[in-house]
Short mmCIF file of C-alpha atoms in Angstrom, two decimals:
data_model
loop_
_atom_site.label_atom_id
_atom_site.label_comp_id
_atom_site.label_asym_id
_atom_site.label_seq_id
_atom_site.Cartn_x
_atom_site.Cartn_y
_atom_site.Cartn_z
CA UNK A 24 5.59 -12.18 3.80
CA UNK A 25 7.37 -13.90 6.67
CA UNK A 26 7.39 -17.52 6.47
CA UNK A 27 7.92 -18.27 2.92
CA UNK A 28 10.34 -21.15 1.76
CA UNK A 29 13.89 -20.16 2.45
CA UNK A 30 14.88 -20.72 -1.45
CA UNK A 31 11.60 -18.42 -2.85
CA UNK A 32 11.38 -15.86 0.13
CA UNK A 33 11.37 -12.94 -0.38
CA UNK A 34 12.96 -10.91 1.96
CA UNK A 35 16.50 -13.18 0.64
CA UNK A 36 15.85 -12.16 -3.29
CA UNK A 37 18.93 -10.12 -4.51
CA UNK A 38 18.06 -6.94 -6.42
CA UNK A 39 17.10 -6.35 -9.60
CA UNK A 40 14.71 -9.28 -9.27
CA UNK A 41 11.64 -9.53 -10.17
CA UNK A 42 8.42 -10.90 -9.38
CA UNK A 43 4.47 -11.13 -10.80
CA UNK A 44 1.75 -10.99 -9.06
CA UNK A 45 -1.62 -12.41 -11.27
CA UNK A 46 -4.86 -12.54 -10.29
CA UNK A 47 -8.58 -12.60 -12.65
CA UNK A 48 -9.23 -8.66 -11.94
CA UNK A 49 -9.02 -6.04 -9.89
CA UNK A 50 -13.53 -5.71 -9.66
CA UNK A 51 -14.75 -5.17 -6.38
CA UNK A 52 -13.85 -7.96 -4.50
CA UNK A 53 -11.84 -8.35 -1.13
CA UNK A 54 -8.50 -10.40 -2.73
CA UNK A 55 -8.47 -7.62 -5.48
CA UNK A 56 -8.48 -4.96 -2.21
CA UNK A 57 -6.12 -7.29 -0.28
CA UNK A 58 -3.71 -7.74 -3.10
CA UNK A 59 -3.76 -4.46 -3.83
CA UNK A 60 -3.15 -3.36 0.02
CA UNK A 61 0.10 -5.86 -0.49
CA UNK A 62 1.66 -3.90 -3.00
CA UNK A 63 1.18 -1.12 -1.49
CA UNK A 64 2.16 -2.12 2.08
CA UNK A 65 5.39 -3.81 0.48
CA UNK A 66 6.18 -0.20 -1.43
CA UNK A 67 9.20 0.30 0.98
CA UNK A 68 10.54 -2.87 0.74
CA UNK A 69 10.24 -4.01 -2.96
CA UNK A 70 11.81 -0.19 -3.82
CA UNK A 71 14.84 -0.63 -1.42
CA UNK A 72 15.45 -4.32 -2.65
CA UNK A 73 15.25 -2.59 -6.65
CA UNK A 74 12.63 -5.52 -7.44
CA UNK A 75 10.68 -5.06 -10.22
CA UNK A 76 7.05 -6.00 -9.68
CA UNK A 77 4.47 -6.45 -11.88
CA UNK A 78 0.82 -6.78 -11.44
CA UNK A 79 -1.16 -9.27 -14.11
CA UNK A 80 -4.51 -8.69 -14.54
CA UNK A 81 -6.46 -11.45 -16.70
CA UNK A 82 -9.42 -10.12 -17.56
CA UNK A 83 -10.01 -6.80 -18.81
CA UNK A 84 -12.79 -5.68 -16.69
CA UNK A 85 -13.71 -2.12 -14.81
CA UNK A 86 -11.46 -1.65 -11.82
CA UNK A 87 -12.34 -0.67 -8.57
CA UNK A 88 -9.25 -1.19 -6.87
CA UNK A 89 -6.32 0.58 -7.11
CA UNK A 90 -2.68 -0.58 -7.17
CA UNK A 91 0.05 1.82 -6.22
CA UNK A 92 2.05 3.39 -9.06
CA UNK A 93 5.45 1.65 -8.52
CA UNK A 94 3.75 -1.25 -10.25
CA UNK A 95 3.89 -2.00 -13.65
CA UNK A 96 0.13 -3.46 -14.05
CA UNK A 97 -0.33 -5.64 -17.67
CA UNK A 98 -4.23 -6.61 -18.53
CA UNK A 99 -4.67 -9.37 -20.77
CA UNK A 100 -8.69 -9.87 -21.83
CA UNK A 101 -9.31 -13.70 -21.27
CA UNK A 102 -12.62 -13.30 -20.51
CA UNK A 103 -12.96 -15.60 -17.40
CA UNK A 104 -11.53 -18.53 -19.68
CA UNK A 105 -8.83 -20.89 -18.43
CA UNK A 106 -7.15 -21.66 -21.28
CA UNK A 107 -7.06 -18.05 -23.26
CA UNK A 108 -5.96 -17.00 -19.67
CA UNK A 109 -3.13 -19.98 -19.67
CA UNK A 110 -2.17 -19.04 -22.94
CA UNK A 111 -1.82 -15.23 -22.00
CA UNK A 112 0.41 -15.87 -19.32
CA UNK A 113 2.32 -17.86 -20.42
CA UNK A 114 3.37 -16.06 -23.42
CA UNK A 115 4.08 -13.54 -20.95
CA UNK A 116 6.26 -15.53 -18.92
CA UNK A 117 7.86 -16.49 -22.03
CA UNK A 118 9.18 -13.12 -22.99
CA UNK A 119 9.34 -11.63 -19.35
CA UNK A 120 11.02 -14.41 -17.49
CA UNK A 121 10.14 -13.34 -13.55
CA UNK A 122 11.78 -14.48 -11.03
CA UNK A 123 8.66 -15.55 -8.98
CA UNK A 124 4.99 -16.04 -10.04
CA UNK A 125 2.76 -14.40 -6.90
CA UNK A 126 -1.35 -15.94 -7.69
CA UNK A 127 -4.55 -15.02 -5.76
CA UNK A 128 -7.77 -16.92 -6.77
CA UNK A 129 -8.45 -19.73 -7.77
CA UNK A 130 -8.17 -19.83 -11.90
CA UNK A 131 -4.90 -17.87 -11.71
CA UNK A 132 -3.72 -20.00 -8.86
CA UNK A 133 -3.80 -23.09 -11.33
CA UNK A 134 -2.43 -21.34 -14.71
CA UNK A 135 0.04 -19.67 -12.73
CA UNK A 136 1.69 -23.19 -10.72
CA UNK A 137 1.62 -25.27 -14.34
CA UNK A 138 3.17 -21.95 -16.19
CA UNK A 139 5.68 -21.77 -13.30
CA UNK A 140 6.52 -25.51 -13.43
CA UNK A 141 7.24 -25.41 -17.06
CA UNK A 142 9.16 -22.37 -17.15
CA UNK A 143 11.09 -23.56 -14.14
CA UNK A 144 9.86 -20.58 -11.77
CA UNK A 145 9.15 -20.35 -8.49
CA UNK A 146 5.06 -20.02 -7.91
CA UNK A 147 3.58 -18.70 -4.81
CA UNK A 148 -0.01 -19.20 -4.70
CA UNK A 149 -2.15 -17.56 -2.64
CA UNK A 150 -6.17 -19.76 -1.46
CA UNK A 151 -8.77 -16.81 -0.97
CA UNK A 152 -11.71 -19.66 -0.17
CA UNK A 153 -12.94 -22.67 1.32
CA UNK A 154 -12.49 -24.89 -1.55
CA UNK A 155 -14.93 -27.15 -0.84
CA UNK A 156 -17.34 -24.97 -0.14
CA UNK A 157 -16.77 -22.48 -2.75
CA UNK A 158 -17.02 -24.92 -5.41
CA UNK A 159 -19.74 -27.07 -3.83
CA UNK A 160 -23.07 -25.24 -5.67
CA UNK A 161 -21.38 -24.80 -9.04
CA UNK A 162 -22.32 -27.44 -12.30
CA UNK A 163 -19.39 -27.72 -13.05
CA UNK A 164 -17.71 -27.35 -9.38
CA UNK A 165 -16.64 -30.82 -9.17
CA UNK A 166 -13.91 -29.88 -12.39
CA UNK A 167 -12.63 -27.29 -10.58
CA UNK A 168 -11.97 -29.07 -7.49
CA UNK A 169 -10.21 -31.62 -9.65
CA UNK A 170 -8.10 -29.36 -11.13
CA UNK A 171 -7.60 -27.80 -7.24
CA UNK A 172 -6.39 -31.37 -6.58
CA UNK A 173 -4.49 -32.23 -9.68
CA UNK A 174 -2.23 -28.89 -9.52
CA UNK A 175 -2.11 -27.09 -6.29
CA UNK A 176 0.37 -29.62 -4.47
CA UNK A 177 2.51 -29.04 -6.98
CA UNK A 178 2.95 -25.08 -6.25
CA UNK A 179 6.69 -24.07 -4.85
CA UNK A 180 4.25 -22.84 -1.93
CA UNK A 181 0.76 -22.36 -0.90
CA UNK A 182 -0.98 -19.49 1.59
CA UNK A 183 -3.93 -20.08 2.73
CA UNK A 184 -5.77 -16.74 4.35
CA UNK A 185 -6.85 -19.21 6.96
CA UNK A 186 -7.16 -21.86 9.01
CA UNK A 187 -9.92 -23.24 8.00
CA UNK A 188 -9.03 -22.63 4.40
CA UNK A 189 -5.37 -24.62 5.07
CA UNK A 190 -7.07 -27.69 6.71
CA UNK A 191 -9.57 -28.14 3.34
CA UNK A 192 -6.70 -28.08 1.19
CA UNK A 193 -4.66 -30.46 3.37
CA UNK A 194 -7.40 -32.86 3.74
CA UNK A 195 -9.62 -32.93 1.01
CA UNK A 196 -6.98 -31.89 -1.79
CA UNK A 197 -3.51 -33.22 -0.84
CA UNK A 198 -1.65 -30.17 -0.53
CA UNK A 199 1.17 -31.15 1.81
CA UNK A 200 1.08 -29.31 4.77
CA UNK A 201 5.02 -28.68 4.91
CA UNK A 202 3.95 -26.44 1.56
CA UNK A 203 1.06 -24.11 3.38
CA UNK A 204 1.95 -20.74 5.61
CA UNK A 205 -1.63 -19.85 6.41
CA UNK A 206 -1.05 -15.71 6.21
CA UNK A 207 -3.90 -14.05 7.69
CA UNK A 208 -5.51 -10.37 6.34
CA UNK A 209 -4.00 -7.48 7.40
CA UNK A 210 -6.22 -4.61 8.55
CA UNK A 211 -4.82 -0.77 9.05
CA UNK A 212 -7.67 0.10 12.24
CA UNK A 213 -6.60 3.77 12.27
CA UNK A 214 -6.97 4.31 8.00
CA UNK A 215 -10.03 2.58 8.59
CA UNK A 216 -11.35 5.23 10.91
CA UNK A 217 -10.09 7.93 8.96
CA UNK A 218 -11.88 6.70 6.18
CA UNK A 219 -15.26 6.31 7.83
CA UNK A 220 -15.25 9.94 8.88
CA UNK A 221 -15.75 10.51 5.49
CA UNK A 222 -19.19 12.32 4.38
CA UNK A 223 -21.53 10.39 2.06
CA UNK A 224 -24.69 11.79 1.39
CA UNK A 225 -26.94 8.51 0.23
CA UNK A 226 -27.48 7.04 3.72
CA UNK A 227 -31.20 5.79 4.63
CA UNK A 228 -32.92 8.23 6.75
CA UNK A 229 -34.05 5.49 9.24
CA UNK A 230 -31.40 3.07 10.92
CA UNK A 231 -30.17 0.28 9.06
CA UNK A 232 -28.55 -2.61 8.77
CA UNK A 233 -25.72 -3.19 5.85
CA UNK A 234 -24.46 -6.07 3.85
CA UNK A 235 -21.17 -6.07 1.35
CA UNK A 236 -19.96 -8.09 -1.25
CA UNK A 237 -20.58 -9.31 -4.78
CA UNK A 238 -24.16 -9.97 -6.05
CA UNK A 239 -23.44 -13.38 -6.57
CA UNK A 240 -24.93 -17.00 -5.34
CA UNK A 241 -21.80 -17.55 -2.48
CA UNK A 242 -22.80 -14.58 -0.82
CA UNK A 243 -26.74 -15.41 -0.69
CA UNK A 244 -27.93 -12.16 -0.67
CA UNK A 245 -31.21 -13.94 -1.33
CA UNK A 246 -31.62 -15.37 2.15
CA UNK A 247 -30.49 -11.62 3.81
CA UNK A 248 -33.87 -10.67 1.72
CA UNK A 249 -36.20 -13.20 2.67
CA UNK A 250 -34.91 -13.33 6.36
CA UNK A 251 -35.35 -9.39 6.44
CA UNK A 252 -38.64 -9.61 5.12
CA UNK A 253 -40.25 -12.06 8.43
CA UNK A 254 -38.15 -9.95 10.64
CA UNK A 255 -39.72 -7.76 13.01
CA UNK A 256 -37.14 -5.08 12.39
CA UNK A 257 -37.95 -1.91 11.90
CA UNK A 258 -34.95 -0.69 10.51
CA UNK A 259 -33.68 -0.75 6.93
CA UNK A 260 -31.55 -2.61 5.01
CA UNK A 261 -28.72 -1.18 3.00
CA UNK A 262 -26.68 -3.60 0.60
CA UNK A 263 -23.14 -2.50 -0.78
CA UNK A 264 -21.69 -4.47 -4.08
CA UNK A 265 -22.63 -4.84 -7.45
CA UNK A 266 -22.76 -8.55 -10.01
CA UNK A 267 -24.97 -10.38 -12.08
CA UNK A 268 -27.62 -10.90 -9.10
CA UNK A 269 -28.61 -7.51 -9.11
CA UNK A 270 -31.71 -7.53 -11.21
CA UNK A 271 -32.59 -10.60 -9.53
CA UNK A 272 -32.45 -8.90 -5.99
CA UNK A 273 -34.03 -6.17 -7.50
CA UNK A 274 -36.88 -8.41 -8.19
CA UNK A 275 -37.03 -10.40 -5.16
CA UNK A 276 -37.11 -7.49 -2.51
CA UNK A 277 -40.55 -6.19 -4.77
CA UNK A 278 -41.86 -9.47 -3.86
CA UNK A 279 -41.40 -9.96 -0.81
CA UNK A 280 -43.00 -5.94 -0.28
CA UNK A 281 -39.40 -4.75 1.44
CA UNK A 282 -38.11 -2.58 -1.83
CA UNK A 283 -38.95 0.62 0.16
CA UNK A 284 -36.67 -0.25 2.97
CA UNK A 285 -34.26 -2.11 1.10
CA UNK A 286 -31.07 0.24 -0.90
CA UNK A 287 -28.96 -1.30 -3.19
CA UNK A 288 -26.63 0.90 -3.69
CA UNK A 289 -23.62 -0.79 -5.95
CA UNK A 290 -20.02 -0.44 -5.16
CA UNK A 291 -18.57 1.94 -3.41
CA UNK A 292 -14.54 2.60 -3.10
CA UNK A 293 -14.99 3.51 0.67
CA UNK A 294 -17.36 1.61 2.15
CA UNK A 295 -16.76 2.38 5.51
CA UNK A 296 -19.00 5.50 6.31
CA UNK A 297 -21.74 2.99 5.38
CA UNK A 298 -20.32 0.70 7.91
CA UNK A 299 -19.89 3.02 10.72
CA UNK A 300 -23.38 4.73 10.47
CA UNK A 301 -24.77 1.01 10.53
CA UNK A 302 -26.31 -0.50 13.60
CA UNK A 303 -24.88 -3.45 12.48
CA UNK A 304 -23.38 -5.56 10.12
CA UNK A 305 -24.98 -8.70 8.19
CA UNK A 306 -23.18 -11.63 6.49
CA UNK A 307 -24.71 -14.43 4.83
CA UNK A 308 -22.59 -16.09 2.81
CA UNK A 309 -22.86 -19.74 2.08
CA UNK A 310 -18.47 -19.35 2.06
CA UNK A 311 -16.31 -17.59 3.18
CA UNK A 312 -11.86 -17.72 3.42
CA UNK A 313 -11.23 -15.01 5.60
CA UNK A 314 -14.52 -12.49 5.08
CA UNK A 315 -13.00 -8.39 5.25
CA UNK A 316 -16.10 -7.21 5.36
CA UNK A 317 -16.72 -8.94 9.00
CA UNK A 318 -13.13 -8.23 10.79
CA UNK A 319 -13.41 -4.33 9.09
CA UNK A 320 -16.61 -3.75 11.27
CA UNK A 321 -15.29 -5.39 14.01
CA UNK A 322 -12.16 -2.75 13.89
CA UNK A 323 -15.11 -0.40 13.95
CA UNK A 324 -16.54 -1.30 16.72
CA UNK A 325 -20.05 -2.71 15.12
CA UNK A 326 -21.55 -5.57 15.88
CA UNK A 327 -21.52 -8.78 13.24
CA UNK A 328 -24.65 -11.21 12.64
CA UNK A 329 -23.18 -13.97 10.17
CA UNK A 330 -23.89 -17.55 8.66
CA UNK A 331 -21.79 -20.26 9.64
CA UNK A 332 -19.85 -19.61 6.69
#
Protein backbone atom coordinates (compact mmCIF):
# COMPACT_ATOMS: atom_id res chain seq x y z
CA UNK A 1 0.00 0.00 0.00
CA UNK A 2 3.05 2.21 -0.41
CA UNK A 3 2.46 5.24 -2.31
CA UNK A 4 -0.84 6.40 -1.25
CA UNK A 5 -1.57 10.21 -0.58
CA UNK A 6 0.21 11.31 2.52
CA UNK A 7 -3.27 12.61 4.16
CA UNK A 8 -5.30 8.98 3.28
CA UNK A 9 -2.24 6.52 3.61
CA UNK A 10 -2.41 4.13 5.36
CA UNK A 11 0.50 3.16 7.01
CA UNK A 12 0.01 7.10 8.93
CA UNK A 13 -3.80 6.17 10.16
CA UNK A 14 -3.85 6.28 14.05
CA UNK A 15 -5.57 3.29 15.68
CA UNK A 16 -8.81 2.49 16.21
CA UNK A 17 -9.50 3.58 12.64
CA UNK A 18 -11.26 2.14 10.37
CA UNK A 19 -11.59 1.44 6.86
CA UNK A 20 -14.10 -0.46 4.08
CA UNK A 21 -13.21 -2.21 1.51
CA UNK A 22 -16.43 -2.74 -1.24
CA UNK A 23 -16.45 -4.50 -4.14
CA UNK A 24 -19.76 -6.35 -6.37
CA UNK A 25 -18.84 -10.02 -4.93
CA UNK A 26 -16.54 -12.22 -3.94
CA UNK A 27 -17.58 -15.01 -7.36
CA UNK A 28 -14.75 -16.37 -8.99
CA UNK A 29 -13.01 -13.69 -10.39
CA UNK A 30 -9.27 -12.49 -10.03
CA UNK A 31 -10.06 -8.83 -8.07
CA UNK A 32 -12.36 -10.92 -5.70
CA UNK A 33 -8.96 -13.36 -5.24
CA UNK A 34 -6.70 -10.25 -5.24
CA UNK A 35 -8.75 -8.35 -2.76
CA UNK A 36 -9.09 -11.04 -0.78
CA UNK A 37 -5.13 -11.90 -0.86
CA UNK A 38 -4.96 -7.99 0.47
CA UNK A 39 -6.69 -8.56 3.50
CA UNK A 40 -5.08 -11.24 4.20
CA UNK A 41 -1.50 -10.12 3.35
CA UNK A 42 -2.29 -6.82 5.43
CA UNK A 43 -3.48 -9.23 8.60
CA UNK A 44 -0.26 -8.15 10.51
CA UNK A 45 -0.47 -4.76 9.89
CA UNK A 46 -4.20 -3.72 10.14
CA UNK A 47 -4.14 -5.96 13.72
CA UNK A 48 -1.03 -4.09 15.12
CA UNK A 49 -2.44 -0.60 13.94
CA UNK A 50 -6.12 -1.86 15.93
CA UNK A 51 -7.94 -0.83 12.52
CA UNK A 52 -11.10 -2.09 12.08
CA UNK A 53 -11.73 -3.36 8.57
CA UNK A 54 -14.60 -4.26 6.97
CA UNK A 55 -15.27 -6.04 3.80
CA UNK A 56 -18.66 -4.89 1.69
CA UNK A 57 -19.96 -7.19 -0.48
CA UNK A 58 -22.88 -5.84 -2.87
CA UNK A 59 -24.41 -8.52 -4.20
CA UNK A 60 -25.40 -11.51 -2.47
CA UNK A 61 -24.05 -14.13 -4.66
CA UNK A 62 -22.14 -17.72 -3.99
CA UNK A 63 -18.59 -17.08 -2.87
CA UNK A 64 -15.65 -18.61 -3.99
CA UNK A 65 -13.20 -16.58 -2.38
CA UNK A 66 -12.39 -16.41 0.96
CA UNK A 67 -11.53 -13.42 3.18
CA UNK A 68 -9.57 -13.97 6.35
CA UNK A 69 -11.53 -13.97 9.62
CA UNK A 70 -10.24 -10.68 11.16
CA UNK A 71 -12.69 -9.09 8.76
CA UNK A 72 -15.97 -8.14 9.48
CA UNK A 73 -17.59 -8.99 5.86
CA UNK A 74 -21.41 -7.19 5.39
CA UNK A 75 -23.45 -8.49 2.07
CA UNK A 76 -26.01 -6.28 0.89
CA UNK A 77 -28.24 -8.02 -2.21
CA UNK A 78 -28.30 -5.22 -4.96
CA UNK A 79 -28.49 -7.45 -7.56
CA UNK A 80 -25.87 -5.95 -10.01
CA UNK A 81 -27.96 -2.57 -9.82
CA UNK A 82 -26.25 0.80 -9.38
CA UNK A 83 -28.57 2.57 -7.63
CA UNK A 84 -30.03 -0.23 -4.99
CA UNK A 85 -26.19 -0.75 -4.63
CA UNK A 86 -25.70 3.29 -4.05
CA UNK A 87 -28.43 3.28 -1.81
CA UNK A 88 -27.02 0.25 0.27
CA UNK A 89 -23.90 1.83 0.85
CA UNK A 90 -24.62 4.61 1.59
CA UNK A 91 -26.97 3.91 4.29
CA UNK A 92 -24.13 2.04 5.49
CA UNK A 93 -21.80 4.76 5.50
CA UNK A 94 -24.40 6.66 7.15
CA UNK A 95 -24.57 4.67 10.31
CA UNK A 96 -20.89 3.26 10.16
CA UNK A 97 -18.95 6.36 9.40
CA UNK A 98 -15.33 4.71 8.12
CA UNK A 99 -12.59 6.39 8.02
CA UNK A 100 -11.65 5.40 4.38
CA UNK A 101 -13.77 3.85 1.56
CA UNK A 102 -11.25 1.02 -0.22
CA UNK A 103 -13.35 0.08 -4.04
CA UNK A 104 -12.33 -2.59 -6.61
CA UNK A 105 -14.41 -2.73 -9.86
CA UNK A 106 -15.88 -0.71 -11.63
CA UNK A 107 -19.74 -0.18 -10.24
CA UNK A 108 -18.40 0.00 -6.66
CA UNK A 109 -15.59 2.22 -7.76
CA UNK A 110 -18.30 4.91 -8.78
CA UNK A 111 -20.93 4.45 -5.74
CA UNK A 112 -18.15 4.30 -3.48
CA UNK A 113 -16.15 7.99 -4.73
CA UNK A 114 -19.85 9.94 -4.83
CA UNK A 115 -20.80 8.18 -1.25
CA UNK A 116 -17.31 9.21 -0.05
CA UNK A 117 -17.61 12.79 -1.41
CA UNK A 118 -20.84 13.36 0.30
CA UNK A 119 -20.04 11.91 3.48
CA UNK A 120 -16.75 13.76 3.44
CA UNK A 121 -14.53 10.43 3.40
CA UNK A 122 -11.58 9.62 1.99
CA UNK A 123 -12.16 7.04 -1.20
CA UNK A 124 -9.50 4.90 -2.56
CA UNK A 125 -10.47 3.32 -5.67
CA UNK A 126 -8.95 0.63 -7.06
CA UNK A 127 -9.22 0.14 -11.76
CA UNK A 128 -9.18 -3.78 -12.33
CA UNK A 129 -9.57 -3.11 -16.42
CA UNK A 130 -8.84 -1.40 -19.47
CA UNK A 131 -11.68 0.89 -19.47
CA UNK A 132 -11.96 1.37 -22.83
CA UNK A 133 -11.75 -1.83 -23.73
CA UNK A 134 -13.79 -3.38 -21.14
CA UNK A 135 -16.67 -1.32 -21.88
CA UNK A 136 -16.18 -1.15 -25.65
CA UNK A 137 -18.69 -4.39 -26.70
CA UNK A 138 -21.36 -3.57 -24.13
CA UNK A 139 -25.02 -1.68 -25.33
CA UNK A 140 -24.93 0.23 -22.98
CA UNK A 141 -20.91 0.60 -22.56
CA UNK A 142 -20.78 4.05 -23.69
CA UNK A 143 -22.96 5.02 -20.08
CA UNK A 144 -20.59 3.45 -18.20
CA UNK A 145 -17.65 5.07 -19.58
CA UNK A 146 -19.49 8.31 -18.96
CA UNK A 147 -20.03 7.71 -15.63
CA UNK A 148 -16.02 6.42 -15.55
CA UNK A 149 -15.44 10.01 -16.75
CA UNK A 150 -17.94 12.00 -14.82
CA UNK A 151 -16.77 10.46 -11.27
CA UNK A 152 -13.47 8.81 -11.16
CA UNK A 153 -11.29 12.15 -11.15
CA UNK A 154 -13.01 13.03 -8.41
CA UNK A 155 -11.75 9.94 -6.12
CA UNK A 156 -9.23 11.08 -3.05
CA UNK A 157 -7.01 8.50 -5.16
CA UNK A 158 -6.98 6.10 -7.93
CA UNK A 159 -4.80 2.58 -8.47
CA UNK A 160 -4.63 1.35 -11.44
CA UNK A 161 -3.24 -2.55 -11.53
CA UNK A 162 -1.34 -1.29 -14.51
CA UNK A 163 0.23 0.59 -16.81
CA UNK A 164 -1.68 0.28 -19.42
CA UNK A 165 -4.78 0.51 -17.32
CA UNK A 166 -3.32 4.15 -15.74
CA UNK A 167 -2.58 5.64 -19.25
CA UNK A 168 -6.56 4.86 -20.44
CA UNK A 169 -7.77 6.56 -17.53
CA UNK A 170 -5.37 9.51 -17.89
CA UNK A 171 -6.08 9.95 -21.45
CA UNK A 172 -9.32 8.98 -22.41
CA UNK A 173 -11.11 9.78 -18.94
CA UNK A 174 -9.36 12.73 -17.24
CA UNK A 175 -8.19 11.21 -14.21
CA UNK A 176 -5.26 13.42 -13.25
CA UNK A 177 -2.27 11.63 -13.19
CA UNK A 178 -0.94 13.28 -9.81
CA UNK A 179 -4.18 11.08 -8.42
CA UNK A 180 -3.02 7.41 -9.94
CA UNK A 181 -0.27 4.95 -8.07
CA UNK A 182 -0.44 2.18 -10.62
CA UNK A 183 -0.01 -0.92 -7.83
CA UNK A 184 0.77 -3.99 -9.59
CA UNK A 185 -0.57 -7.83 -8.43
CA UNK A 186 1.19 -9.47 -5.99
CA UNK A 187 1.96 -13.16 -6.49
CA UNK A 188 3.27 -15.61 -3.44
CA UNK A 189 5.58 -18.14 -6.15
CA UNK A 190 6.33 -20.59 -3.31
CA UNK A 191 2.22 -20.94 -2.03
CA UNK A 192 1.70 -21.24 -5.54
CA UNK A 193 3.83 -24.33 -5.82
CA UNK A 194 2.63 -25.74 -2.77
CA UNK A 195 -0.66 -25.51 -4.01
CA UNK A 196 -0.11 -27.17 -7.36
CA UNK A 197 1.30 -30.25 -5.68
CA UNK A 198 -2.00 -30.76 -4.74
CA UNK A 199 -3.85 -34.10 -6.11
CA UNK A 200 -6.95 -33.62 -8.30
CA UNK A 201 -8.33 -36.50 -9.80
CA UNK A 202 -10.45 -34.94 -13.00
CA UNK A 203 -7.44 -34.26 -15.28
CA UNK A 204 -7.79 -35.36 -19.14
CA UNK A 205 -5.99 -38.48 -19.79
CA UNK A 206 -4.24 -37.02 -22.91
CA UNK A 207 -2.16 -33.66 -22.67
CA UNK A 208 -3.88 -30.52 -22.68
CA UNK A 209 -4.01 -27.22 -22.91
CA UNK A 210 -6.04 -24.96 -20.14
CA UNK A 211 -7.91 -21.73 -20.14
CA UNK A 212 -9.34 -19.73 -16.82
CA UNK A 213 -11.69 -17.19 -16.20
CA UNK A 214 -15.36 -16.28 -16.30
CA UNK A 215 -17.67 -17.63 -19.07
CA UNK A 216 -18.34 -14.36 -20.23
CA UNK A 217 -17.99 -12.28 -23.75
CA UNK A 218 -14.44 -10.29 -22.45
CA UNK A 219 -12.81 -13.42 -22.11
CA UNK A 220 -13.91 -14.92 -25.68
CA UNK A 221 -13.87 -18.28 -24.84
CA UNK A 222 -15.64 -18.58 -28.17
CA UNK A 223 -12.61 -17.87 -30.31
CA UNK A 224 -10.29 -20.46 -27.88
CA UNK A 225 -13.14 -22.98 -29.38
CA UNK A 226 -13.18 -22.24 -32.87
CA UNK A 227 -9.32 -21.68 -33.04
CA UNK A 228 -8.93 -25.19 -31.24
CA UNK A 229 -11.16 -26.74 -33.54
CA UNK A 230 -8.74 -25.84 -37.13
CA UNK A 231 -5.80 -26.58 -34.99
CA UNK A 232 -3.75 -29.44 -35.73
CA UNK A 233 -3.31 -30.18 -32.05
CA UNK A 234 -3.65 -33.23 -30.81
CA UNK A 235 -3.98 -32.48 -27.38
CA UNK A 236 -7.03 -31.47 -25.35
CA UNK A 237 -8.45 -28.62 -24.13
CA UNK A 238 -9.39 -28.09 -20.54
CA UNK A 239 -11.36 -24.78 -19.55
CA UNK A 240 -11.53 -23.64 -15.77
CA UNK A 241 -14.48 -20.96 -14.72
CA UNK A 242 -18.00 -20.93 -14.65
CA UNK A 243 -20.88 -17.75 -16.02
CA UNK A 244 -23.69 -17.31 -18.13
CA UNK A 245 -21.67 -18.56 -21.38
CA UNK A 246 -21.59 -21.92 -20.29
CA UNK A 247 -24.47 -23.47 -22.09
CA UNK A 248 -23.47 -21.54 -24.97
CA UNK A 249 -19.87 -23.11 -24.98
CA UNK A 250 -21.46 -26.14 -24.28
CA UNK A 251 -23.18 -25.82 -27.52
CA UNK A 252 -20.56 -24.47 -29.63
CA UNK A 253 -17.74 -27.11 -28.90
CA UNK A 254 -20.74 -29.94 -30.20
CA UNK A 255 -20.61 -28.01 -33.29
CA UNK A 256 -17.63 -27.56 -34.11
CA UNK A 257 -17.14 -31.83 -33.31
CA UNK A 258 -14.33 -30.94 -30.36
CA UNK A 259 -16.84 -31.78 -27.19
CA UNK A 260 -14.83 -35.04 -26.69
CA UNK A 261 -11.60 -33.26 -26.22
CA UNK A 262 -12.90 -30.25 -24.80
CA UNK A 263 -13.62 -30.29 -20.42
CA UNK A 264 -15.36 -27.68 -18.93
CA UNK A 265 -14.93 -28.18 -15.76
CA UNK A 266 -16.40 -24.95 -13.66
CA UNK A 267 -14.57 -23.30 -10.89
CA UNK A 268 -12.24 -24.60 -8.98
CA UNK A 269 -10.71 -22.93 -5.56
CA UNK A 270 -7.15 -24.19 -6.54
CA UNK A 271 -6.63 -24.04 -9.88
CA UNK A 272 -3.17 -24.58 -9.99
CA UNK A 273 -2.72 -28.47 -10.27
CA UNK A 274 -4.66 -27.84 -13.51
CA UNK A 275 -2.11 -25.34 -14.41
CA UNK A 276 0.96 -27.22 -13.64
CA UNK A 277 -0.10 -30.55 -15.36
CA UNK A 278 -0.85 -28.24 -18.50
CA UNK A 279 1.46 -28.07 -21.45
CA UNK A 280 0.48 -24.74 -21.62
CA UNK A 281 -1.57 -22.00 -20.89
CA UNK A 282 -4.21 -20.14 -23.29
CA UNK A 283 -5.64 -16.60 -22.97
CA UNK A 284 -7.97 -15.00 -25.21
CA UNK A 285 -9.46 -12.31 -23.86
CA UNK A 286 -10.64 -9.38 -25.85
CA UNK A 287 -9.36 -7.27 -22.20
CA UNK A 288 -7.48 -7.61 -19.88
CA UNK A 289 -5.98 -5.06 -16.55
CA UNK A 290 -3.43 -7.11 -15.23
CA UNK A 291 -4.59 -10.98 -16.26
CA UNK A 292 -3.53 -13.56 -12.88
CA UNK A 293 -4.19 -16.26 -14.68
CA UNK A 294 -1.10 -15.43 -17.20
CA UNK A 295 1.72 -14.15 -14.55
CA UNK A 296 0.44 -17.42 -12.12
CA UNK A 297 1.66 -19.83 -14.95
CA UNK A 298 4.47 -17.92 -15.64
CA UNK A 299 5.55 -18.37 -11.72
CA UNK A 300 5.02 -21.96 -12.75
CA UNK A 301 7.15 -22.21 -15.20
CA UNK A 302 4.46 -22.87 -18.23
CA UNK A 303 4.43 -21.38 -21.19
CA UNK A 304 1.58 -18.52 -22.14
CA UNK A 305 -0.16 -18.20 -25.73
CA UNK A 306 -2.40 -14.92 -25.36
CA UNK A 307 -4.43 -12.23 -27.42
CA UNK A 308 -3.19 -8.90 -27.56
CA UNK A 309 -5.38 -8.14 -24.81
Amino acid sequence: MRGLKRNIEISTLPGNKSIAFVINSLEGGGAERVICNLLDIMTDIFSARRLKVRLILLDKLPEQQKCPHYVEKVTFDSRGKLLNSFFSLNQWVKNNRPDLLVSFLTRSNIISTIIGRRNNIPTIISERVNTTSHFSASKLGFVSRAMVRMVYPKASLVVPVSQGVMRDLVDNYQVPKSKCRVMYNAYDQVSLLEKANCVVTDLPKNNYIVGIGRLVPNKNFSLLLNAFAISNSQRDLVILGRGPEMSALNALSVNLNIDKRVHLLGFKENPYPYISNADYLISSSNAEGFPNGIVEAMCLGKPVIATNC
